Short mmCIF file of C-alpha atoms and ligand atoms in Angstrom, two decimals:
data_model
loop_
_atom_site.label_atom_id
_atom_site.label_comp_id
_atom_site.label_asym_id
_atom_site.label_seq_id
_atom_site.Cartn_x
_atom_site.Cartn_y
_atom_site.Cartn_z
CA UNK Y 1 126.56 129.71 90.12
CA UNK Y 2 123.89 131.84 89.32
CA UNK Y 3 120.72 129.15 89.44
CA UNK Y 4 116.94 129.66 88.17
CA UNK Y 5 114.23 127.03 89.50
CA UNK Y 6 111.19 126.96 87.56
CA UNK Y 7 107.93 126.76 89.40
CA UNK Y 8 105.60 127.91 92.56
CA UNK Y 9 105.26 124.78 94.55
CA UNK Y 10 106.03 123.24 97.45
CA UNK Y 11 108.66 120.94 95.44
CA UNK Y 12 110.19 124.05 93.79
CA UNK Y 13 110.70 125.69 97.48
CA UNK Y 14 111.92 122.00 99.15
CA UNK Y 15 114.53 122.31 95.72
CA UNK Y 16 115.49 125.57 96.30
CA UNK Y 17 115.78 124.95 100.42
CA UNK Y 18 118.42 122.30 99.28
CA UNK Y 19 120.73 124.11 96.60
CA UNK Y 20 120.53 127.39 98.59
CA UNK Y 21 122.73 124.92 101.36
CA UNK Y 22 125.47 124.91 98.93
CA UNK Y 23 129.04 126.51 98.59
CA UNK Y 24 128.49 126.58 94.73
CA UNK Y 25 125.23 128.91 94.42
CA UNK Y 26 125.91 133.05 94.30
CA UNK Y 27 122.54 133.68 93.11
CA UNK Y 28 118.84 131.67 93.18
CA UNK Y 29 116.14 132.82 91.33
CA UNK Y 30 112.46 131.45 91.05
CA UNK Y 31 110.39 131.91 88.51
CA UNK Y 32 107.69 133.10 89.66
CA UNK Y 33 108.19 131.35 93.28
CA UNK Y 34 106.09 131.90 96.39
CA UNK Y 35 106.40 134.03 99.65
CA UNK Y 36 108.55 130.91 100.90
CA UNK Y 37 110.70 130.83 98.15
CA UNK Y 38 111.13 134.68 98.78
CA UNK Y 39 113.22 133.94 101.59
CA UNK Y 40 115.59 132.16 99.56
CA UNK Y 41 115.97 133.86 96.39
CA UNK Y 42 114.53 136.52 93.81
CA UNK Y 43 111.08 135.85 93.00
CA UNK Y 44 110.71 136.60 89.43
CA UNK Y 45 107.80 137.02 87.99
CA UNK Y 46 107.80 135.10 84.70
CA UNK Y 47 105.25 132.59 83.68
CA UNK Y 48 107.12 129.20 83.17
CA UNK Y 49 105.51 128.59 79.71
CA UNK Y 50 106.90 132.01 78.13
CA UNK Y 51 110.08 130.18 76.96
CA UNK Y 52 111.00 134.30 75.37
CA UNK Y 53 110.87 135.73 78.74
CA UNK Y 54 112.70 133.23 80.19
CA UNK Y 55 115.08 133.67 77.66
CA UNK Y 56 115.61 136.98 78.55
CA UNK Y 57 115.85 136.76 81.82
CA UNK Y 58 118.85 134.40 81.51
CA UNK Y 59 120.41 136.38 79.20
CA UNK Y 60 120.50 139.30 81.50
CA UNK Y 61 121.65 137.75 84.24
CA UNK Y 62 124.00 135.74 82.80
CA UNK Y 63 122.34 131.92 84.05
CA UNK Y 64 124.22 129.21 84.48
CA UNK Y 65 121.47 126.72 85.61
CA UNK Y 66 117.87 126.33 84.87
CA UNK Y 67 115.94 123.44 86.84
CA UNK Y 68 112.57 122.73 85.91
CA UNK Y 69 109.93 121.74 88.47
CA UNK Y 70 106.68 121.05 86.75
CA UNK Y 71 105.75 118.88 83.56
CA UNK Y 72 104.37 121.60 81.46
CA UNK Y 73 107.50 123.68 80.27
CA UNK Y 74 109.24 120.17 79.72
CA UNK Y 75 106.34 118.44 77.29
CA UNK Y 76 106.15 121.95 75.79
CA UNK Y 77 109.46 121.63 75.01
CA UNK Y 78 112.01 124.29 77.06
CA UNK Y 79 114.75 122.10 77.31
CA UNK Y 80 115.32 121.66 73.82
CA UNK Y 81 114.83 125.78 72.99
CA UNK Y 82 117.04 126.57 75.48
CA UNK Y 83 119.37 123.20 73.81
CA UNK Y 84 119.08 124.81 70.19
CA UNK Y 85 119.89 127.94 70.93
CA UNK Y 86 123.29 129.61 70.85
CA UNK Y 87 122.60 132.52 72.81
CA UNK Y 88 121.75 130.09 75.83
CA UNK Y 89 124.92 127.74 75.49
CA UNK Y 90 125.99 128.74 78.87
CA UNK Y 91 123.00 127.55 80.59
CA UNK Y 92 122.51 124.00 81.59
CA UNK Y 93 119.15 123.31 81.76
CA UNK Y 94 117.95 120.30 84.18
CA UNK Y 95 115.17 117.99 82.28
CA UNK Y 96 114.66 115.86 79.43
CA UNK Y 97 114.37 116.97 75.92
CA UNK Y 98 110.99 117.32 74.43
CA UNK Y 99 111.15 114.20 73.24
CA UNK Y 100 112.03 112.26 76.31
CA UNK Y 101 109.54 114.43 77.84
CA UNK Y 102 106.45 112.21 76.11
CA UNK Y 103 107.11 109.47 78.48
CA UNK Y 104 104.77 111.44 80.13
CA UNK Y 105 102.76 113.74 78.10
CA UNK Y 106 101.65 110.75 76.54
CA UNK Y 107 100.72 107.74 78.51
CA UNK Y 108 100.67 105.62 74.62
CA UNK Y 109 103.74 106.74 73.96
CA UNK Y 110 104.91 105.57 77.63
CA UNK Y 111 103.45 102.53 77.45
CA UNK Y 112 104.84 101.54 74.09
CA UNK Y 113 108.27 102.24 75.07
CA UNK Y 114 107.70 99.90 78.32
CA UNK Y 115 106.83 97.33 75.92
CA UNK Y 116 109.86 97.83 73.33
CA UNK Y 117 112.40 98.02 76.66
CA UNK Y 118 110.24 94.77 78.09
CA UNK Y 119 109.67 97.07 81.15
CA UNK Y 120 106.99 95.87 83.24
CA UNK Y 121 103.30 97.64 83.65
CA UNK Y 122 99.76 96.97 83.02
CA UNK Y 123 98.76 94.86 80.09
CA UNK Y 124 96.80 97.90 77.72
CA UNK Y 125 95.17 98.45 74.39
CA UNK Y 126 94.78 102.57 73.45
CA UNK Y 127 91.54 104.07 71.24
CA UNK Y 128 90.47 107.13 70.01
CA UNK Y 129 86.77 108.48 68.63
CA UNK Y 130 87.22 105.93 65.56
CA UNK Y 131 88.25 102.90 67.43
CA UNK Y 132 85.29 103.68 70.19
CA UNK Y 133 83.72 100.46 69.60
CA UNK Y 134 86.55 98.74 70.14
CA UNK Y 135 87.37 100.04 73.62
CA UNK Y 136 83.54 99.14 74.76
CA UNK Y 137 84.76 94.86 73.57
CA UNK Y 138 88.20 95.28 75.26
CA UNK Y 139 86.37 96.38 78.52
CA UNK Y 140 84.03 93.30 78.38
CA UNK Y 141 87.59 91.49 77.70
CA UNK Y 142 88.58 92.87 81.17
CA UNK Y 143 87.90 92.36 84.96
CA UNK Y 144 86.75 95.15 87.08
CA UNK Y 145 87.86 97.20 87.66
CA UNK Y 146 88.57 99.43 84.91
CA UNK Y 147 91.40 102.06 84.32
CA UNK Y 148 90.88 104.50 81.68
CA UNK Y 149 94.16 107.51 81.47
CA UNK Y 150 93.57 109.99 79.07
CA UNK Y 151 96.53 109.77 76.63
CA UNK Y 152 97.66 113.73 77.38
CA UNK Y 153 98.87 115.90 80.44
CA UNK Y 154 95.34 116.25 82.08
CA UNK Y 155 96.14 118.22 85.67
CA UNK Y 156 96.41 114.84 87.36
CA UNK Y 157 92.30 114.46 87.20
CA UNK Y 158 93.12 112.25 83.61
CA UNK Y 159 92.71 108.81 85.15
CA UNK Y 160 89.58 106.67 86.15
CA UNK Y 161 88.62 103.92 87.80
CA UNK Y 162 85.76 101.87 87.19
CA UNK Y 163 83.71 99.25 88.87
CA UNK Y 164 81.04 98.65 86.68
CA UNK Y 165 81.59 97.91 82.95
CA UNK Y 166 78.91 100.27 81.74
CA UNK Y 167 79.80 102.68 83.93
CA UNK Y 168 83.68 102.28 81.94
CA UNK Y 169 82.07 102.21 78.68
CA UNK Y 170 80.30 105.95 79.43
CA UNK Y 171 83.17 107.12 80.43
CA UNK Y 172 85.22 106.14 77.60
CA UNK Y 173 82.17 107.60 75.09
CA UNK Y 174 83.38 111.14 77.59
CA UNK Y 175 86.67 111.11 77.07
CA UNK Y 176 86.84 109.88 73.30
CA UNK Y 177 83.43 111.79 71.87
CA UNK Y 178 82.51 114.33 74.20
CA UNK Y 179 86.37 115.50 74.73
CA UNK Y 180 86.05 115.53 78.47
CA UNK Y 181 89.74 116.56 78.88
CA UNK Y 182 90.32 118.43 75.50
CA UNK Y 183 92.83 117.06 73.19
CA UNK Y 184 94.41 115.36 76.43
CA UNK Y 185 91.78 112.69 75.38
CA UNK Y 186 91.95 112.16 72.01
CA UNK Y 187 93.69 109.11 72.92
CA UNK Y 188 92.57 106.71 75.99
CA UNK Y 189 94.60 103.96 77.14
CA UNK Y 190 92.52 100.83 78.78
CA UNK Y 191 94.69 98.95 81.11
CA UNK Y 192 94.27 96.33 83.62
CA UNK Y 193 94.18 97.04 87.39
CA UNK Y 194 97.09 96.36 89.21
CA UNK Y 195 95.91 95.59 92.69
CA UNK Y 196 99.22 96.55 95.02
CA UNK Y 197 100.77 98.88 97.34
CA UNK Y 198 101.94 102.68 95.49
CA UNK Y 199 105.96 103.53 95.68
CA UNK Y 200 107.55 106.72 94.04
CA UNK Y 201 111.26 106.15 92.95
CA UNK Y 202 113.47 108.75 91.75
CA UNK Y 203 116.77 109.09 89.82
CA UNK Y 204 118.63 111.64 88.72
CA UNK Y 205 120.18 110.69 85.36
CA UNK Y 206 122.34 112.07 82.48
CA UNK Y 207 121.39 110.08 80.12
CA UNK Y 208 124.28 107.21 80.88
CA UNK Y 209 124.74 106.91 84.75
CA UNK Y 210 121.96 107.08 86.92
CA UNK Y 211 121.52 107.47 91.04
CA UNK Y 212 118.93 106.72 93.24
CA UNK Y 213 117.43 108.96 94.91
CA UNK Y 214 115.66 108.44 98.30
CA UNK Y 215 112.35 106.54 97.70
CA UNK Y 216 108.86 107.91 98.51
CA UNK Y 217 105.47 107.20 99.52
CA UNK Y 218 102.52 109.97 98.13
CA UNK Y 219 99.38 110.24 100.05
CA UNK Y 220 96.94 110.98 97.16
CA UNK Y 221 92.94 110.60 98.15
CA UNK Y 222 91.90 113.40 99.67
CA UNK Y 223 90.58 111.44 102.84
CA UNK Y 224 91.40 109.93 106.20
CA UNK Y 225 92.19 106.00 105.53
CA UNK Y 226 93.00 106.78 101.28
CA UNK Y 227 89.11 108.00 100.82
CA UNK Y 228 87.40 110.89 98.92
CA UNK Y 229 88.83 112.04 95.39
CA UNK Y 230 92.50 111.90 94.08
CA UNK Y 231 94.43 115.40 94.91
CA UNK Y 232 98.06 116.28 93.74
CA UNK Y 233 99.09 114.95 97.23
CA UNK Y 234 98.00 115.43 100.85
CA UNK Y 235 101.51 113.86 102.78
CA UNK Y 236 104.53 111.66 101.78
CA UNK Y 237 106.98 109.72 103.32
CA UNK Y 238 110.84 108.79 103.10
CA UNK Y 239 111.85 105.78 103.52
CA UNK Y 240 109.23 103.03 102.99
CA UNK Y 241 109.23 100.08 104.62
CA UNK Y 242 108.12 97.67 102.10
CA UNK Y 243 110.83 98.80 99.65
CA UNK Y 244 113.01 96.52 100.73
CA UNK Y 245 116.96 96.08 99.35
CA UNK Y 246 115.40 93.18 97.41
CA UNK Y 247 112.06 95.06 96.43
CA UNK Y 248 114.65 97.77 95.08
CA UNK Y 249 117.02 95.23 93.43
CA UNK Y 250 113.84 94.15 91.23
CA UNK Y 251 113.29 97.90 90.40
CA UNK Y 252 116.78 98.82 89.16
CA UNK Y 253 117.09 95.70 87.11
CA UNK Y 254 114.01 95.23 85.65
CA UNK Y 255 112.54 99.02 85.67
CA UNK Y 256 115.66 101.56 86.31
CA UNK Y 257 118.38 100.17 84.02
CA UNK Y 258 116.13 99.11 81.17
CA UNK Y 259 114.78 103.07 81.24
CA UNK Y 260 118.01 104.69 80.97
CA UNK Y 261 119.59 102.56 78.61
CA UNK Y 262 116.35 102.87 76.51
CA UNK Y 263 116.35 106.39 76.23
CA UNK Y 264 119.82 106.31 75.18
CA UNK Y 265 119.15 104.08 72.55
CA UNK Y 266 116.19 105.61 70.73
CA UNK Y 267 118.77 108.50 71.46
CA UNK Y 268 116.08 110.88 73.89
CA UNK Y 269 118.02 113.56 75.61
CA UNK Y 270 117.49 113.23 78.85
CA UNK Y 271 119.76 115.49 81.78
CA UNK Y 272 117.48 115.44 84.85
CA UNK Y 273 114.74 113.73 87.63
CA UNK Y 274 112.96 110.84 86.54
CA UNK Y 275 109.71 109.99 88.81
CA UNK Y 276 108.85 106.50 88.24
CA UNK Y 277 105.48 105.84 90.09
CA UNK Y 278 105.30 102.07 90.74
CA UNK Y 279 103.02 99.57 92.18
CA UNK Y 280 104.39 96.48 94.43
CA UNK Y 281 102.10 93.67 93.35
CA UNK Y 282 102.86 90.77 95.46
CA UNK Y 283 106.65 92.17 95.65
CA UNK Y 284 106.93 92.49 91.82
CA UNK Y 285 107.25 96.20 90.74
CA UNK Y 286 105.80 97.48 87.62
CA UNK Y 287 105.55 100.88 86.26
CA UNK Y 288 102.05 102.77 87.19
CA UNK Y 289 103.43 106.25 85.43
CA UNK Y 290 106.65 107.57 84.24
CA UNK Y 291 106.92 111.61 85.49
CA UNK Y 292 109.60 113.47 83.69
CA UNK Y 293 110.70 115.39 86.94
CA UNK Y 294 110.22 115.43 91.05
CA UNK Y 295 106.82 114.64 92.83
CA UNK Y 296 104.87 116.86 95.15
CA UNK Y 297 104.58 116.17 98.03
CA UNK Y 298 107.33 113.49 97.80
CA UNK Y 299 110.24 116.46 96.79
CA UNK Y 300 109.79 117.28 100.45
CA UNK Y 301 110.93 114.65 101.79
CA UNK Y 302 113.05 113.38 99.31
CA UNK Y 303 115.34 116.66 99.59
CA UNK Y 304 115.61 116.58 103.62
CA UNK Y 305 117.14 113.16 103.01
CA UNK Y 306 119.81 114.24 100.49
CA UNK Y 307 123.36 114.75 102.10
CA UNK Y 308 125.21 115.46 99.77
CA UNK Y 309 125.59 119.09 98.12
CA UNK Y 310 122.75 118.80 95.15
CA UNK Y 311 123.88 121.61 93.22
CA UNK Y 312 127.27 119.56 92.69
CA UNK Y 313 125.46 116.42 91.57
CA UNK Y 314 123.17 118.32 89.27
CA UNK Y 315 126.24 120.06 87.61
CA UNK Y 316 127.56 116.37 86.90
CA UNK Y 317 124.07 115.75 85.53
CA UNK Y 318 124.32 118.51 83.17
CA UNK Y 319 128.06 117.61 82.46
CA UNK Y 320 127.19 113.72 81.58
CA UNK Y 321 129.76 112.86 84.53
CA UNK Y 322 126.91 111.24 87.23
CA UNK Y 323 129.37 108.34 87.42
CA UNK Y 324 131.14 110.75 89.52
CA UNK Y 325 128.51 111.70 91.95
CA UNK Y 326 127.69 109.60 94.73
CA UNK Y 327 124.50 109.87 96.78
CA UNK Y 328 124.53 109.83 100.58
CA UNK Y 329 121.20 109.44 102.34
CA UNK Y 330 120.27 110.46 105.60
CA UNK Y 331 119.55 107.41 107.62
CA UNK Y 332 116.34 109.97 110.15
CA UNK Y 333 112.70 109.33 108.62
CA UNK Y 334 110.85 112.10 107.11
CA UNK Y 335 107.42 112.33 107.09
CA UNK Y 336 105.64 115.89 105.00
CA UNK Y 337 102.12 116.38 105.88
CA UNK Y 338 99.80 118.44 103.49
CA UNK Y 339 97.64 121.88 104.96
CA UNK Y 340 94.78 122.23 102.04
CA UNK Y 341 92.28 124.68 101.95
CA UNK Y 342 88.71 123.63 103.16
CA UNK Y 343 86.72 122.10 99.65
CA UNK Y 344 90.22 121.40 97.98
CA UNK Y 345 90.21 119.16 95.27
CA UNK Y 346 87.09 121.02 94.71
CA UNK Y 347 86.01 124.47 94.75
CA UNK Y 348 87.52 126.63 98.10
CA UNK Y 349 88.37 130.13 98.95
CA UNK Y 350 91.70 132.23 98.88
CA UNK Y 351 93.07 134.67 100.26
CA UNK Y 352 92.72 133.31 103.70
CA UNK Y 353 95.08 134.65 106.17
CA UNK Y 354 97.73 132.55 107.19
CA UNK Y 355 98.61 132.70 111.28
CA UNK Y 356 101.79 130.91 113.09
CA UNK Y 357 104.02 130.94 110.35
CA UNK Y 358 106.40 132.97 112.61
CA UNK Y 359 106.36 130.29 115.64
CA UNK Y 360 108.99 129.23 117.46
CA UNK Y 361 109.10 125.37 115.06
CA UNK Y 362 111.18 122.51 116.39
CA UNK Y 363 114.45 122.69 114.80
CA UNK Y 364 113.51 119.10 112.96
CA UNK Y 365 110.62 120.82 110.63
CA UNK Y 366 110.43 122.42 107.44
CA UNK Y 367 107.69 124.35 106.08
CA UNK Y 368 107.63 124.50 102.84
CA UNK Y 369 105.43 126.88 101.08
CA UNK Y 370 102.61 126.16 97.97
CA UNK Y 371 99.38 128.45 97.17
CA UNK Y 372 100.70 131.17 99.18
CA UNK Y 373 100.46 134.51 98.38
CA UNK Y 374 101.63 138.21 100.08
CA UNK Y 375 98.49 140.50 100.21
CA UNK Y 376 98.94 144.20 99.49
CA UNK Y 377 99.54 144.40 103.66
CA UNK Y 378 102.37 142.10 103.26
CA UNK Y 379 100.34 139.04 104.93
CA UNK Y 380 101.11 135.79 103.53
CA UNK Y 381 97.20 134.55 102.84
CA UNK Y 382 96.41 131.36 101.14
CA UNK Y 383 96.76 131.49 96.76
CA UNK Y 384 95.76 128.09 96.39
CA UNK Y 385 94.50 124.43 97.01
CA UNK Y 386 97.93 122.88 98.52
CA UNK Y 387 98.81 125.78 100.41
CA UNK Y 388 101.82 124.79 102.59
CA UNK Y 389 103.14 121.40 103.97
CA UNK Y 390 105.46 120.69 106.72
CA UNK Y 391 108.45 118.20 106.75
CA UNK Y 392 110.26 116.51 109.61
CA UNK Y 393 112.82 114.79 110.58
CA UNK Y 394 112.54 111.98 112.68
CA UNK Y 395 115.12 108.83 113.90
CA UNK Y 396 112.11 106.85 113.24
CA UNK Y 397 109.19 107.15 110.88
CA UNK Y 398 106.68 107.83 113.40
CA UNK Y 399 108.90 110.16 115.70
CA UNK Y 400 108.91 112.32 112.24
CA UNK Y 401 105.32 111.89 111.76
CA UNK Y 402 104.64 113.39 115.67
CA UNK Y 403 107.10 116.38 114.98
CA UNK Y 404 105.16 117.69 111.71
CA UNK Y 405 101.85 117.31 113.60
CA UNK Y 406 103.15 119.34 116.38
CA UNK Y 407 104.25 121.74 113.61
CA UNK Y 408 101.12 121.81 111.73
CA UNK Y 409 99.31 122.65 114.95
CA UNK Y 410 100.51 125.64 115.25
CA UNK Y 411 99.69 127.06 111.71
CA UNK Y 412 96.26 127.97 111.10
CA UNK Y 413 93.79 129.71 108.63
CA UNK Y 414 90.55 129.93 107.65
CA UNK Y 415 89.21 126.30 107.01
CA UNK Y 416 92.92 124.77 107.10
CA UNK Y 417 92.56 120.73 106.13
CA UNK Y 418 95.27 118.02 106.61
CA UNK Y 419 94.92 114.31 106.88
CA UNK Y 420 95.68 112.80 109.97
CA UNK Y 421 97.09 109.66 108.95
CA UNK Y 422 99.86 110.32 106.84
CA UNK Y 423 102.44 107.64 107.20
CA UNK Y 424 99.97 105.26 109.73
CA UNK Y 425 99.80 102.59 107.84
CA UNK Y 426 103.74 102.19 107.35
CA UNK Y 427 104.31 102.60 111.25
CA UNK Y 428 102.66 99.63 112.62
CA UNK Y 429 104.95 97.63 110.00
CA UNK Y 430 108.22 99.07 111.37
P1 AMP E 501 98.44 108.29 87.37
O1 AMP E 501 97.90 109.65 87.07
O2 AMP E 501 98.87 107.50 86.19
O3 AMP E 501 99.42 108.32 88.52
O4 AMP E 501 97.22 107.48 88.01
C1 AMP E 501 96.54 107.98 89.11
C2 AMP E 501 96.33 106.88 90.12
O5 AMP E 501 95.50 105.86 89.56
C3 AMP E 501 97.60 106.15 90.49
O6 AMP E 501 98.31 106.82 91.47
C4 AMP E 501 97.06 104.83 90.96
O7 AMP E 501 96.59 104.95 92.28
C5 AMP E 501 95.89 104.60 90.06
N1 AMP E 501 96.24 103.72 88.94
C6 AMP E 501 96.74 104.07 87.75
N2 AMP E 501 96.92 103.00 86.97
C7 AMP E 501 96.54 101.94 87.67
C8 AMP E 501 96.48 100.52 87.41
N3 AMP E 501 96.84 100.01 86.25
N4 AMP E 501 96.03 99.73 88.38
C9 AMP E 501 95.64 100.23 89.58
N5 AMP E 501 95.66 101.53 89.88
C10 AMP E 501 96.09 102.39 88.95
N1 LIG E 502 102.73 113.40 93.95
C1 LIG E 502 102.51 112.97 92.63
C2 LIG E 502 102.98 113.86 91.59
O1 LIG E 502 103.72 114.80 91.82
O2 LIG E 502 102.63 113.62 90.44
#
């Protein structure tokens, strides 16, 4: 099979590290990929929103599969003009449909189909610029703190949270009035705090049958100890403890089932990776986020704990036969630590040299490439804020956790960051 993955991340490279292990690929392809993916496949240089020129590109080569990494392409619809058109029959593409897509371009629209599916989350009211007023008396309604999610795709930067009530109520006047986020906040949704522990589940669905993938823990704040400001990710880890058989018995009755049987219902299209970010309050799950495809960081270790040939199950996906495919995990820990560059979330420089990616690695890592970039020498310098993260294996959580250290240690560049702690807190509970 001649297979396209969509994307430049470190989630795109750990999914193209795992198909490029099977017997069914001939050719991989990323569009545009990164010097890690390189090593793989054809980097192609096609931007992932120029649904023509992908298009093309499949026509020409004669695609069979298209999977999607990021969000974008899928809210923006590519699965359905690849769906509608008859030159692109032959290619299965793996996401949801544009529609099925909103759960999370549109955090209304995923909230009100938690509520029609009686799926549990955070109690919520939405506003926009007319209904301002209102928003300022549901946040006296409220205990601190706050949450306020701008209704559109917003970069990850769309959510706040608020201690003091005025503090909220400014905010809100940002988002609604001033348009801090563009048209991602014409709409805000208010909902209560959920005070718990953060898990990332993941299925793979095709629209009937659905399997489980390995679950995650992200590493979001940007600090030592969950400090600083929210980044896409600084570490993840697979398994986690406190998602216990029961714990996960609760979320495929009362979170997984109810999502896949309400999609087919309202009759959403849906042949792909749903991300459902959860909080454990107390040992009850409920639904933080839906993402319409794989985290990052969590893809990393996700993939190293998939042992079965992926390609295979995401041909069943695209063939509505997942009842077929069963999922065998890897019983090792992994645990994928984050390398930034210095000032990330913020401001920070590229172009940065990258030294030791040629070490001799233990045989248990992965590095997986992000914002990486060749220079016109043929160095591989840094292109971004995530620039590369490593993944181990490990027969226990912190035995992975020491071998991607170890790893990390010997890559450097110019003011390289990584937290410390990924995965501490989960080790003493082992
Ligand atoms: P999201 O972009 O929806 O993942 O939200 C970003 C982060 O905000 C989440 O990862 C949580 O840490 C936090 N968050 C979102 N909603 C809530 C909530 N209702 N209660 C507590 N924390 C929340
Ligand atoms: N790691 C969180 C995300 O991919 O959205």
């Amino acid at each position: 099979m001649k297979v396209l993955i969509i994307g430049s991340g470190g989630r795109e490279h750990a999914i193209g590290w795992k198909i490029a292990q099977s017997n069914l690929l001939t050719r991989l392809y990323f569009a545009p990929g990164n010097p890690g993916t390189a090593s793989l496949g054809t980097n192609i240089p096609i931007d992932p929103l120029d649904f023509e020129e992908l298009k093309t590109f499949a026509i020409e080569l004669g695609l069979d599969m298209m999977i999607v990494g990021p969000e974008q392409p899928l809210v923006e619809g590519v699965f359905d003009f690849f769906a509608n058109d008859p030159l692109l029959a032959n290619v299965k593409v793996i996401g949801p449909s544009r529609k099925a897509a909103q759960l999370e371009g549109s955090k209304e629209y995923a909230k009100q189909f938690m509520q029609r599916h009686n799926i549990p989350t955070a109690a919520y009211q939405s506003f926009d610029e007319v209904s301002y007023p209102g928003g300022c008396l549901f946040i006296d309604s409220l205990k601190p703190p706050y949450v306020l999610k701008a209704d559109g795709l917003a970069a990850g930067k769309g959510v706040l949270i608020l201690n003091d009530a005025d503090e909220a109520k400014s905010a809100l006047h940002e988002m609604l009035v001033d348009k801090k986020f563009g048209k991602a906040s014409n709409k805000v949704v208010i909902e209560e705090f959920l005070q718990g522990v953060e898990l990332s589940v993941f299925v793979l669905t095709d629209g009937k049958d659905y399997v489980i993938l390995p679950e995650a823990k992200d590493y979001k704040r940007i600090g030592e100890e969950d400090t600083g400001p929210n980044t896409g990710g600084m570490g993840s880890v697979s398994p986690v403890s406190f998602a216990s058989i029961r714990f996960m018995a609760k979320v495929e009755e009362r979170i997984i089932k109810p999502t896949i049987e309400g999609l087919r219902k309202e009759g959403m299209r849906y042949q792909g990776f749903i991300f459902f970010g959860l909080m454990n309050v107390s040992d009850e799950p409920y639904v933080i986020e839906y993402n319409v495809r794989m985290g990052d960081p969590e893809t990393q270790s996700v993939m190293m704990r998939i042992k079965n040939d992926l390609l295979k199950g995401l041909i069943h996906t695209a063939s509505g036969t997942l009842s077929e495919f069963k999922i065998r995990i890897d019983s090792r820990a992994v645990a994928t630590v984050v390398m930034v560059a210095g000032g990330y979330p913020d401001s920070y420089s590229k172009g940065n040299i990258i030294s030791g990616l040629d070490s001799d690695f233990s045989e248990n890592s992965m590095v997986f490439h992000a914002g990486t970039a060749f220079d016109k020498h043929n160095n591989i310098v840094t292109n971004g804020g995530r620039v590369l993260s490593v993944s181990s294996y490990g027969k226990h959580l912190i035995d992975s956790i020491l071998f991607s250290y170890k790893t990390l240690k010997k890559i450097s560049f110019d003011k390289a960051y990584y937290r410390r702690d990924i995965g501490r807190d989960l080790v003493s509970k082992r």
